[in-house]
């Protein structure tokens, strides 16, 4: 009698798998892996190269058959390891695998379908098929979507045909007296399993017979994913228990897991459970309502909002995330204000030589601002551009001197002459004459304002480094 080798608890249902099924399941998992590797091998051989239809017809099918044969050899080794010595590759293919293998037909159908579906008219299609040996699709076939679609379809066909080798292997084992491996699921069993599941989901099964029916659903088709999803979604079994049996059976749950992960994701955070995610959604809404109170984005705004959120009753890390984000914005706001202070002070400094530059740097370093790096940034800027800054400031000093001479000369004129001169200058500017002279005067005026800090210090003090 075959013993139960693997048991699972799905809520109130105890599910056991006999050792012959466990052995079959191991073989199926092995060929699932081999089939994926086969597809990768095919892709590596063709997807990186520039291909034409002729290349595919000449090389792809041959490569596909080589991959199939390599995996048939794995099957022969499996038979030999189970004391079945009299089946070679040719016998295995002819007697067991041919009824499952559809590779040649798949390749023919895929290439023919792509010719027909891509043709713009019957004449073009016919000509394409007749002249397929010499046909090209474009100069860069490796990047051509048309070729890529064909190669992807062929890759899927190879994966499918390698996977089906395990059906042949099971038949060979059982036909040669090795019935300690279970039979693969037949179509009739699959249909019966689905019918039982439909009645179970519709509530047509008496309560006292539900466990018997659930076990029969699994017995007929252990890979019936719909059953496991129903048990989990209805709360009959926990997600942990369902995932354990699904992992054992190697049922693809990537789509469901991706969807479930998306449902557990709130504000970029993946929570452990859907229940926790629901709590987080509610807390996120409350926090966003508080954040909407921010008016000017000032330092006081951020401090008030952070304090309000910090004192709120929250259970998830949504609170911590938003406090961190708001704190970062607060730091940015403080830095921005400090940068304005440093910049304003920097614009009052005049650097005429290295000595004045050292004094200016020391003054910047002693500024009363909270962000040290802002001061250091400006100091690095000054040091890295010291020669250019000194040269520029000396030029501005000379312009400021010329402007001061001009202003002093104007002030010494009698009132009548001064007014006349002003009228002449104004009239000249209005007419657009002597624009260069006007621009020069403005440039000198701006230089004077900078050097004297808008008249709060004298040019002499600046020259003598008394600022």
Tab-separated table of C-alpha atoms in Angstrom:
chain	number	residue	atom	x	y	z
A	1	UNK	CA	0.000	0.000	0.000
A	2	UNK	CA	1.321	3.433	-0.979
A	3	UNK	CA	1.985	5.641	2.036
A	4	UNK	CA	1.316	9.352	2.463
A	5	UNK	CA	4.618	11.155	2.112
A	6	UNK	CA	3.514	14.798	2.064
A	7	UNK	CA	0.681	16.342	4.100
A	8	UNK	CA	-0.809	19.832	4.225
A	9	UNK	CA	-3.463	21.495	6.364
A	10	UNK	CA	-5.803	23.796	4.455
A	11	UNK	CA	-8.040	25.230	7.127
A	12	UNK	CA	-10.282	22.363	8.284
A	13	UNK	CA	-9.121	20.099	5.450
A	14	UNK	CA	-6.194	17.711	5.819
A	15	UNK	CA	-4.644	16.981	2.420
A	16	UNK	CA	-2.149	14.180	1.830
A	17	UNK	CA	-0.170	13.154	-1.253
A	18	UNK	CA	1.001	9.582	-1.774
A	19	UNK	CA	4.625	8.859	-2.505
A	20	UNK	CA	3.925	7.964	-6.167
A	21	UNK	CA	2.461	11.439	-6.732
A	22	UNK	CA	5.363	13.067	-4.877
A	23	UNK	CA	7.731	11.273	-7.250
A	24	UNK	CA	5.737	12.449	-10.270
A	25	UNK	CA	5.628	15.999	-8.904
A	26	UNK	CA	9.411	15.995	-8.543
A	27	UNK	CA	9.781	14.866	-12.158
A	28	UNK	CA	7.354	17.526	-13.364
A	29	UNK	CA	9.218	20.241	-11.461
A	30	UNK	CA	12.482	19.025	-12.988
A	31	UNK	CA	11.108	19.357	-16.510
A	32	UNK	CA	9.558	22.724	-15.746
A	33	UNK	CA	13.078	23.892	-14.947
A	34	UNK	CA	14.580	22.154	-17.978
A	35	UNK	CA	11.978	23.701	-20.276
A	36	UNK	CA	12.744	27.206	-19.011
A	37	UNK	CA	16.459	26.591	-19.504
A	38	UNK	CA	15.735	25.358	-23.037
A	39	UNK	CA	13.930	28.604	-23.882
A	40	UNK	CA	16.848	30.613	-22.486
A	41	UNK	CA	19.312	28.580	-24.569
A	42	UNK	CA	17.282	29.245	-27.719
A	43	UNK	CA	17.014	32.950	-26.919
A	44	UNK	CA	20.751	33.222	-26.311
A	45	UNK	CA	21.410	31.641	-29.697
A	46	UNK	CA	19.140	33.907	-31.744
A	47	UNK	CA	17.909	37.029	-29.984
A	48	UNK	CA	21.329	38.692	-29.974
A	49	UNK	CA	21.903	38.159	-33.692
A	50	UNK	CA	20.499	39.827	-36.795
A	51	UNK	CA	18.058	37.370	-38.330
A	52	UNK	CA	16.091	36.917	-41.534
A	53	UNK	CA	13.202	34.560	-42.190
A	54	UNK	CA	15.642	32.399	-44.110
A	55	UNK	CA	17.962	32.262	-41.076
A	56	UNK	CA	15.038	31.141	-38.941
A	57	UNK	CA	13.986	28.465	-41.416
A	58	UNK	CA	17.538	27.130	-41.754
A	59	UNK	CA	18.816	27.455	-38.195
A	60	UNK	CA	16.018	27.882	-35.649
A	61	UNK	CA	14.237	24.561	-36.200
A	62	UNK	CA	17.556	22.729	-36.238
A	63	UNK	CA	18.565	24.410	-32.984
A	64	UNK	CA	15.166	23.600	-31.487
A	65	UNK	CA	15.519	19.914	-32.354
A	66	UNK	CA	19.036	19.864	-30.878
A	67	UNK	CA	17.656	21.273	-27.626
A	68	UNK	CA	14.862	18.676	-27.607
A	69	UNK	CA	17.347	15.827	-28.144
A	70	UNK	CA	19.551	17.077	-25.322
A	71	UNK	CA	16.583	16.928	-22.945
A	72	UNK	CA	15.524	13.523	-24.273
A	73	UNK	CA	18.970	12.322	-23.178
A	74	UNK	CA	18.079	13.455	-19.654
A	75	UNK	CA	14.968	11.268	-19.889
A	76	UNK	CA	17.016	8.245	-21.049
A	77	UNK	CA	19.365	8.669	-18.075
A	78	UNK	CA	16.320	8.803	-15.792
A	79	UNK	CA	15.062	5.496	-17.235
A	80	UNK	CA	18.464	3.855	-16.838
A	81	UNK	CA	18.670	5.053	-13.225
A	82	UNK	CA	15.329	3.294	-12.697
A	83	UNK	CA	16.660	0.024	-14.189
A	84	UNK	CA	15.067	0.445	-17.628
A	85	UNK	CA	18.070	-0.192	-19.888
A	86	UNK	CA	16.466	-1.143	-23.197
A	87	UNK	CA	15.129	2.202	-24.392
A	88	UNK	CA	17.448	4.436	-26.422
A	89	UNK	CA	16.768	7.908	-27.836
A	90	UNK	CA	15.280	6.664	-31.102
A	91	UNK	CA	12.980	4.186	-29.359
A	92	UNK	CA	11.906	6.756	-26.796
A	93	UNK	CA	11.052	9.332	-29.454
A	94	UNK	CA	9.271	6.899	-31.756
A	95	UNK	CA	7.332	4.961	-29.112
A	96	UNK	CA	6.632	7.557	-26.430
A	97	UNK	CA	7.485	11.124	-27.401
A	98	UNK	CA	6.182	11.480	-30.962
A	99	UNK	CA	2.557	11.576	-29.782
A	100	UNK	CA	3.340	14.621	-27.617
A	101	UNK	CA	5.944	16.451	-29.715
A	102	UNK	CA	4.573	19.195	-31.956
A	103	UNK	CA	7.762	21.176	-32.579
A	104	UNK	CA	7.916	20.828	-36.373
A	105	UNK	CA	4.226	21.702	-36.741
A	106	UNK	CA	4.587	24.580	-34.284
A	107	UNK	CA	7.475	26.062	-36.262
A	108	UNK	CA	5.626	25.721	-39.574
A	109	UNK	CA	2.442	27.246	-38.173
A	110	UNK	CA	4.270	30.141	-36.495
A	111	UNK	CA	6.239	31.148	-39.578
A	112	UNK	CA	3.257	30.732	-41.932
A	113	UNK	CA	0.955	32.670	-39.583
A	114	UNK	CA	3.394	35.550	-39.368
A	115	UNK	CA	3.727	35.716	-43.136
A	116	UNK	CA	-0.032	35.809	-43.591
A	117	UNK	CA	-0.859	38.160	-40.707
A	118	UNK	CA	1.824	40.650	-41.713
A	119	UNK	CA	1.012	40.657	-45.448
A	120	UNK	CA	-0.792	43.719	-46.747
A	121	UNK	CA	-2.632	41.853	-49.518
A	122	UNK	CA	-3.084	38.344	-50.902
A	123	UNK	CA	-0.643	38.903	-53.735
A	124	UNK	CA	2.031	40.073	-51.307
A	125	UNK	CA	1.380	37.128	-48.980
A	126	UNK	CA	1.591	34.632	-51.803
A	127	UNK	CA	4.780	36.188	-53.124
A	128	UNK	CA	6.262	36.199	-49.616
A	129	UNK	CA	5.568	32.505	-49.133
A	130	UNK	CA	6.821	31.545	-52.599
A	131	UNK	CA	9.993	33.613	-52.300
A	132	UNK	CA	10.576	33.123	-48.569
A	133	UNK	CA	14.065	31.769	-49.178
A	134	UNK	CA	15.286	35.122	-50.423
A	135	UNK	CA	13.000	37.384	-48.445
A	136	UNK	CA	14.363	39.964	-46.021
A	137	UNK	CA	12.414	42.186	-43.712
A	138	UNK	CA	14.937	44.972	-43.270
A	139	UNK	CA	18.598	45.687	-42.709
A	140	UNK	CA	18.557	45.355	-38.934
A	141	UNK	CA	16.687	42.125	-38.284
A	142	UNK	CA	17.755	41.664	-34.663
A	143	UNK	CA	15.853	44.809	-33.745
A	144	UNK	CA	12.910	44.190	-36.041
A	145	UNK	CA	9.683	43.615	-34.125
A	146	UNK	CA	8.433	41.267	-36.797
A	147	UNK	CA	11.388	38.915	-36.378
A	148	UNK	CA	11.305	39.260	-32.593
A	149	UNK	CA	7.664	38.168	-32.469
A	150	UNK	CA	8.476	35.036	-34.473
A	151	UNK	CA	11.460	34.180	-32.269
A	152	UNK	CA	9.418	34.645	-29.084
A	153	UNK	CA	6.729	32.303	-30.414
A	154	UNK	CA	9.352	29.716	-31.372
A	155	UNK	CA	10.984	30.037	-27.950
A	156	UNK	CA	7.620	29.345	-26.275
A	157	UNK	CA	7.117	26.318	-28.535
A	158	UNK	CA	10.490	24.882	-27.516
A	159	UNK	CA	9.699	25.410	-23.832
A	160	UNK	CA	6.356	23.628	-24.247
A	161	UNK	CA	7.837	20.676	-26.144
A	162	UNK	CA	10.664	20.139	-23.661
A	163	UNK	CA	8.135	20.170	-20.812
A	164	UNK	CA	6.047	17.481	-22.566
A	165	UNK	CA	9.000	15.076	-22.490
A	166	UNK	CA	8.042	14.242	-18.914
A	167	UNK	CA	4.668	12.861	-20.103
A	168	UNK	CA	6.541	10.428	-22.348
A	169	UNK	CA	8.876	9.556	-19.517
A	170	UNK	CA	5.986	8.693	-17.191
A	171	UNK	CA	4.432	6.480	-19.886
A	172	UNK	CA	7.742	4.689	-20.425
A	173	UNK	CA	8.208	4.130	-16.702
A	174	UNK	CA	4.725	2.769	-16.071
A	175	UNK	CA	4.681	0.620	-19.206
A	176	UNK	CA	7.870	-1.012	-17.987
A	177	UNK	CA	6.471	-1.900	-14.574
A	178	UNK	CA	7.637	1.154	-12.637
A	179	UNK	CA	4.273	2.190	-11.246
A	180	UNK	CA	5.778	3.846	-8.203
A	181	UNK	CA	5.462	7.087	-10.173
A	182	UNK	CA	1.936	8.470	-10.590
A	183	UNK	CA	0.299	9.190	-13.922
A	184	UNK	CA	0.068	12.794	-15.116
A	185	UNK	CA	-3.350	14.470	-14.975
A	186	UNK	CA	-5.538	13.410	-17.899
A	187	UNK	CA	-8.047	15.703	-19.613
A	188	UNK	CA	-11.083	13.836	-18.227
A	189	UNK	CA	-9.745	14.074	-14.687
A	190	UNK	CA	-9.128	17.790	-15.161
A	191	UNK	CA	-12.731	18.308	-16.295
A	192	UNK	CA	-14.114	16.269	-13.383
A	193	UNK	CA	-12.003	18.245	-10.906
A	194	UNK	CA	-13.354	21.521	-12.306
A	195	UNK	CA	-16.975	20.278	-12.203
A	196	UNK	CA	-16.601	19.253	-8.561
A	197	UNK	CA	-15.066	22.628	-7.753
A	198	UNK	CA	-17.931	24.486	-9.445
A	199	UNK	CA	-20.490	22.609	-7.358
A	200	UNK	CA	-18.433	23.211	-4.217
A	201	UNK	CA	-18.176	26.957	-4.880
A	202	UNK	CA	-21.868	27.186	-5.690
A	203	UNK	CA	-22.723	25.727	-2.280
A	204	UNK	CA	-24.362	22.614	-3.742
A	205	UNK	CA	-22.269	20.132	-1.754
A	206	UNK	CA	-23.707	19.089	1.656
A	207	UNK	CA	-21.572	20.269	4.567
A	208	UNK	CA	-20.857	16.740	5.742
A	209	UNK	CA	-19.438	15.837	2.316
A	210	UNK	CA	-17.374	18.961	1.671
A	211	UNK	CA	-14.080	17.497	2.898
A	212	UNK	CA	-14.561	14.387	0.754
A	213	UNK	CA	-15.248	16.557	-2.296
A	214	UNK	CA	-12.271	18.869	-1.646
A	215	UNK	CA	-9.986	15.845	-1.387
A	216	UNK	CA	-11.446	14.415	-4.599
A	217	UNK	CA	-10.936	17.725	-6.417
A	218	UNK	CA	-7.272	17.561	-5.453
A	219	UNK	CA	-6.984	13.846	-6.171
A	220	UNK	CA	-8.331	14.305	-9.714
A	221	UNK	CA	-6.193	17.378	-10.387
A	222	UNK	CA	-3.751	18.447	-7.676
A	223	UNK	CA	-2.761	21.414	-9.884
A	224	UNK	CA	-6.245	22.972	-9.847
A	225	UNK	CA	-5.164	26.489	-8.871
A	226	UNK	CA	-8.748	27.741	-8.755
A	227	UNK	CA	-9.455	25.543	-5.728
A	228	UNK	CA	-6.554	26.938	-3.719
A	229	UNK	CA	-7.439	30.519	-4.641
A	230	UNK	CA	-11.062	29.911	-3.616
A	231	UNK	CA	-10.061	28.431	-0.248
A	232	UNK	CA	-7.766	31.387	0.430
A	233	UNK	CA	-10.113	34.147	-0.761
A	234	UNK	CA	-13.102	32.670	1.067
A	235	UNK	CA	-11.139	32.458	4.304
A	236	UNK	CA	-11.370	28.655	4.430
A	237	UNK	CA	-7.562	28.452	4.535
A	238	UNK	CA	-4.821	30.906	5.427
A	239	UNK	CA	-2.560	32.462	2.829
A	240	UNK	CA	0.437	30.834	4.507
A	241	UNK	CA	-1.071	27.338	4.213
A	242	UNK	CA	-2.132	27.900	0.600
A	243	UNK	CA	1.275	29.227	-0.398
A	244	UNK	CA	2.948	26.173	1.134
A	245	UNK	CA	0.988	23.701	-0.986
A	246	UNK	CA	1.297	25.895	-4.073
A	247	UNK	CA	5.061	26.055	-3.599
A	248	UNK	CA	5.205	22.260	-3.327
A	249	UNK	CA	3.164	21.853	-6.522
A	250	UNK	CA	5.121	24.591	-8.351
A	251	UNK	CA	1.900	26.303	-9.427
A	252	UNK	CA	2.583	29.664	-11.030
A	253	UNK	CA	1.216	32.342	-8.723
A	254	UNK	CA	3.275	35.254	-10.042
A	255	UNK	CA	0.259	37.158	-11.371
A	256	UNK	CA	-1.766	36.678	-8.177
A	257	UNK	CA	1.199	37.538	-5.959
A	258	UNK	CA	1.906	40.660	-7.978
A	259	UNK	CA	-1.717	41.771	-7.694
A	260	UNK	CA	-1.828	40.990	-3.981
A	261	UNK	CA	1.444	42.845	-3.410
A	262	UNK	CA	-0.010	45.827	-5.229
A	263	UNK	CA	-3.038	45.731	-2.918
A	264	UNK	CA	-0.712	45.636	0.107
A	265	UNK	CA	1.263	48.638	-1.141
A	266	UNK	CA	0.304	52.030	0.261
A	267	UNK	CA	2.288	55.176	-0.476
A	268	UNK	CA	5.219	53.083	-1.711
A	269	UNK	CA	5.299	50.871	1.406
A	270	UNK	CA	4.563	47.132	1.126
A	271	UNK	CA	2.682	46.010	4.239
A	272	UNK	CA	2.613	42.429	5.511
A	273	UNK	CA	-1.161	42.023	5.367
A	274	UNK	CA	-4.123	43.483	3.521
A	275	UNK	CA	-5.626	44.445	6.883
A	276	UNK	CA	-2.576	46.513	7.783
A	277	UNK	CA	-2.656	48.096	4.317
A	278	UNK	CA	-6.266	49.175	4.867
A	279	UNK	CA	-5.313	50.843	8.153
A	280	UNK	CA	-2.417	52.558	6.374
A	281	UNK	CA	-4.732	53.906	3.655
A	282	UNK	CA	-6.933	55.517	6.295
A	283	UNK	CA	-3.927	56.999	8.092
A	284	UNK	CA	-2.489	58.281	4.815
A	285	UNK	CA	-5.722	60.163	4.118
A	286	UNK	CA	-5.621	61.764	7.588
A	287	UNK	CA	-1.987	62.776	7.169
A	288	UNK	CA	-2.587	64.215	3.702
A	289	UNK	CA	-5.433	66.325	5.096
A	290	UNK	CA	-3.002	67.756	7.651
A	291	UNK	CA	-0.314	68.358	5.013
A	292	UNK	CA	-2.804	70.298	2.906
A	293	UNK	CA	-2.722	72.961	5.634
A	294	UNK	CA	0.749	74.010	4.470
A	295	UNK	CA	0.365	77.519	3.030
A	296	UNK	CA	3.676	79.160	2.210
A	297	UNK	CA	6.087	76.293	2.784
A	298	UNK	CA	7.832	78.311	5.464
A	299	UNK	CA	9.881	76.929	8.334
A	300	UNK	CA	7.058	77.538	10.795
A	301	UNK	CA	4.587	75.790	8.455
A	302	UNK	CA	6.629	72.609	8.397
A	303	UNK	CA	7.314	72.645	12.136
A	304	UNK	CA	3.615	72.950	12.965
A	305	UNK	CA	2.604	70.171	10.560
A	306	UNK	CA	5.343	67.818	11.782
A	307	UNK	CA	4.313	68.391	15.383
A	308	UNK	CA	0.640	67.758	14.624
A	309	UNK	CA	1.395	64.487	12.831
A	310	UNK	CA	3.859	63.405	15.528
A	311	UNK	CA	1.208	63.856	18.225
A	312	UNK	CA	-1.459	61.988	16.250
A	313	UNK	CA	-2.636	58.439	16.977
A	314	UNK	CA	-1.190	56.311	14.151
A	315	UNK	CA	-0.386	52.600	14.121
A	316	UNK	CA	1.551	52.149	10.855
A	317	UNK	CA	4.878	53.456	9.582
A	318	UNK	CA	3.037	55.820	7.231
A	319	UNK	CA	3.418	58.357	10.049
A	320	UNK	CA	7.206	57.896	10.230
A	321	UNK	CA	7.552	58.108	6.455
A	322	UNK	CA	5.750	61.430	6.226
A	323	UNK	CA	7.499	62.909	9.254
A	324	UNK	CA	10.805	62.006	7.590
A	325	UNK	CA	9.736	63.543	4.264
A	326	UNK	CA	8.482	66.713	5.949
A	327	UNK	CA	11.650	66.932	8.048
A	328	UNK	CA	13.714	66.762	4.863
A	329	UNK	CA	11.645	69.597	3.389
A	330	UNK	CA	12.136	71.563	6.615
A	331	UNK	CA	15.903	71.117	6.315
A	332	UNK	CA	15.735	72.243	2.674
A	333	UNK	CA	13.730	75.318	3.695
A	334	UNK	CA	16.234	76.231	6.419
A	335	UNK	CA	19.109	75.707	3.998
A	336	UNK	CA	17.401	77.925	1.443
A	337	UNK	CA	16.955	80.727	3.982
A	338	UNK	CA	20.538	80.367	5.206
A	339	UNK	CA	21.786	80.419	1.625
A	340	UNK	CA	19.983	83.725	1.048
A	341	UNK	CA	21.599	85.191	4.195
A	342	UNK	CA	25.077	84.061	3.141
A	343	UNK	CA	24.553	85.291	-0.415
A	344	UNK	CA	23.369	88.709	0.756
A	345	UNK	CA	26.413	89.044	3.000
A	346	UNK	CA	28.781	87.819	0.287
A	347	UNK	CA	27.458	90.529	-2.027
A	348	UNK	CA	28.635	93.187	0.468
A	349	UNK	CA	32.242	91.973	0.421
A	350	UNK	CA	34.974	93.371	-1.819
A	351	UNK	CA	38.056	91.273	-2.508
A	352	UNK	CA	40.993	93.263	-3.869
A	353	UNK	CA	43.770	90.934	-2.738
A	354	UNK	CA	44.386	87.695	-0.854
A	355	UNK	CA	44.429	89.496	2.472
A	356	UNK	CA	40.938	90.946	2.016
A	357	UNK	CA	39.777	87.568	0.792
A	358	UNK	CA	41.006	85.849	3.965
A	359	UNK	CA	39.180	88.392	6.102
A	360	UNK	CA	36.008	87.964	4.047
A	361	UNK	CA	36.136	84.181	4.352
A	362	UNK	CA	36.591	84.472	8.121
A	363	UNK	CA	33.545	86.730	8.325
A	364	UNK	CA	31.441	84.281	6.314
A	365	UNK	CA	32.586	81.441	8.544
A	366	UNK	CA	31.457	83.404	11.608
A	367	UNK	CA	28.013	84.189	10.214
A	368	UNK	CA	25.174	83.189	12.534
A	369	UNK	CA	23.367	80.670	10.309
A	370	UNK	CA	22.254	77.144	11.250
A	371	UNK	CA	23.482	75.317	8.186
A	372	UNK	CA	27.244	74.962	8.255
A	373	UNK	CA	27.456	73.405	4.811
A	374	UNK	CA	25.902	76.505	3.211
A	375	UNK	CA	28.795	78.621	4.539
A	376	UNK	CA	31.337	76.018	3.453
A	377	UNK	CA	29.832	75.892	-0.040
A	378	UNK	CA	30.249	79.648	-0.446
A	379	UNK	CA	33.787	79.541	0.959
A	380	UNK	CA	34.740	76.806	-1.522
A	381	UNK	CA	33.235	78.893	-4.289
A	382	UNK	CA	35.365	81.901	-3.264
A	383	UNK	CA	38.578	79.868	-2.916
A	384	UNK	CA	38.131	78.062	-6.232
A	385	UNK	CA	37.503	81.337	-8.090
A	386	UNK	CA	39.732	83.636	-6.034
A	387	UNK	CA	41.798	85.039	-8.916
A	388	UNK	CA	38.743	85.747	-11.075
A	389	UNK	CA	36.862	87.349	-8.175
A	390	UNK	CA	39.801	89.621	-7.255
A	391	UNK	CA	40.254	90.638	-10.887
A	392	UNK	CA	36.546	91.355	-11.261
A	393	UNK	CA	36.356	93.397	-8.055
A	394	UNK	CA	39.383	95.500	-9.063
A	395	UNK	CA	37.656	96.313	-12.348
A	396	UNK	CA	34.529	97.300	-10.445
A	397	UNK	CA	36.629	99.489	-8.146
A	398	UNK	CA	38.028	101.437	-11.114
A	399	UNK	CA	34.545	101.923	-12.536
A	400	UNK	CA	33.290	103.085	-9.148
A	401	UNK	CA	36.099	105.646	-9.003
A	402	UNK	CA	35.201	107.009	-12.436
A	403	UNK	CA	31.569	107.265	-11.433
A	404	UNK	CA	32.466	109.119	-8.247
A	405	UNK	CA	34.598	111.570	-10.239
A	406	UNK	CA	31.687	112.099	-12.630
A	407	UNK	CA	29.252	112.698	-9.769
A	408	UNK	CA	31.640	115.053	-7.948
A	409	UNK	CA	32.198	117.029	-11.144
A	410	UNK	CA	28.461	117.379	-11.607
A	411	UNK	CA	28.034	118.516	-8.014
A	412	UNK	CA	30.638	121.303	-8.406
A	413	UNK	CA	28.833	122.917	-11.359
A	414	UNK	CA	26.655	125.998	-10.740
A	415	UNK	CA	22.999	125.109	-10.413
A	416	UNK	CA	22.089	126.592	-13.811
A	417	UNK	CA	24.863	124.712	-15.620
A	418	UNK	CA	24.063	121.533	-13.730
A	419	UNK	CA	20.413	121.671	-14.767
A	420	UNK	CA	21.400	122.470	-18.337
A	421	UNK	CA	23.785	119.509	-18.388
A	422	UNK	CA	21.109	117.218	-17.015
A	423	UNK	CA	18.686	118.418	-19.704
A	424	UNK	CA	21.278	117.830	-22.406
A	425	UNK	CA	22.064	114.337	-21.111
A	426	UNK	CA	18.371	113.486	-20.810
A	427	UNK	CA	17.644	114.794	-24.297
A	428	UNK	CA	20.549	112.843	-25.725
A	429	UNK	CA	19.409	109.630	-24.075
A	430	UNK	CA	15.815	110.152	-25.191
A	431	UNK	CA	16.930	110.484	-28.799
A	432	UNK	CA	18.973	107.332	-28.553
A	433	UNK	CA	22.337	109.048	-29.073
A	434	UNK	CA	25.477	108.145	-27.176
A	435	UNK	CA	23.945	104.857	-25.997
A	436	UNK	CA	27.371	103.427	-25.291
A	437	UNK	CA	28.208	106.357	-23.011
A	438	UNK	CA	24.884	105.921	-21.203
A	439	UNK	CA	25.508	102.202	-20.711
A	440	UNK	CA	28.990	102.959	-19.446
A	441	UNK	CA	27.597	105.414	-16.910
A	442	UNK	CA	25.065	102.849	-15.721
A	443	UNK	CA	27.815	100.238	-15.444
A	444	UNK	CA	29.927	102.623	-13.387
A	445	UNK	CA	26.948	103.495	-11.203
A	446	UNK	CA	26.264	99.818	-10.480
A	447	UNK	CA	29.952	99.284	-9.715
A	448	UNK	CA	29.907	102.238	-7.305
A	449	UNK	CA	26.836	100.851	-5.537
A	450	UNK	CA	28.563	97.503	-5.099
A	451	UNK	CA	31.919	98.882	-3.949
A	452	UNK	CA	30.358	101.352	-1.494
A	453	UNK	CA	27.542	98.981	-0.483
A	454	UNK	CA	25.003	101.528	-1.679
A	455	UNK	CA	26.910	104.432	-0.191
A	456	UNK	CA	27.364	103.033	3.321
A	457	UNK	CA	31.177	103.056	3.030
A	458	UNK	CA	33.756	105.060	1.157
A	459	UNK	CA	35.930	103.925	-1.715
A	460	UNK	CA	38.949	104.930	0.385
A	461	UNK	CA	37.930	102.556	3.154
A	462	UNK	CA	37.563	99.774	0.618
A	463	UNK	CA	40.967	100.463	-0.920
A	464	UNK	CA	42.642	100.553	2.466
A	465	UNK	CA	40.949	97.283	3.515
A	466	UNK	CA	39.155	98.960	6.388
A	467	UNK	CA	35.834	97.160	5.697
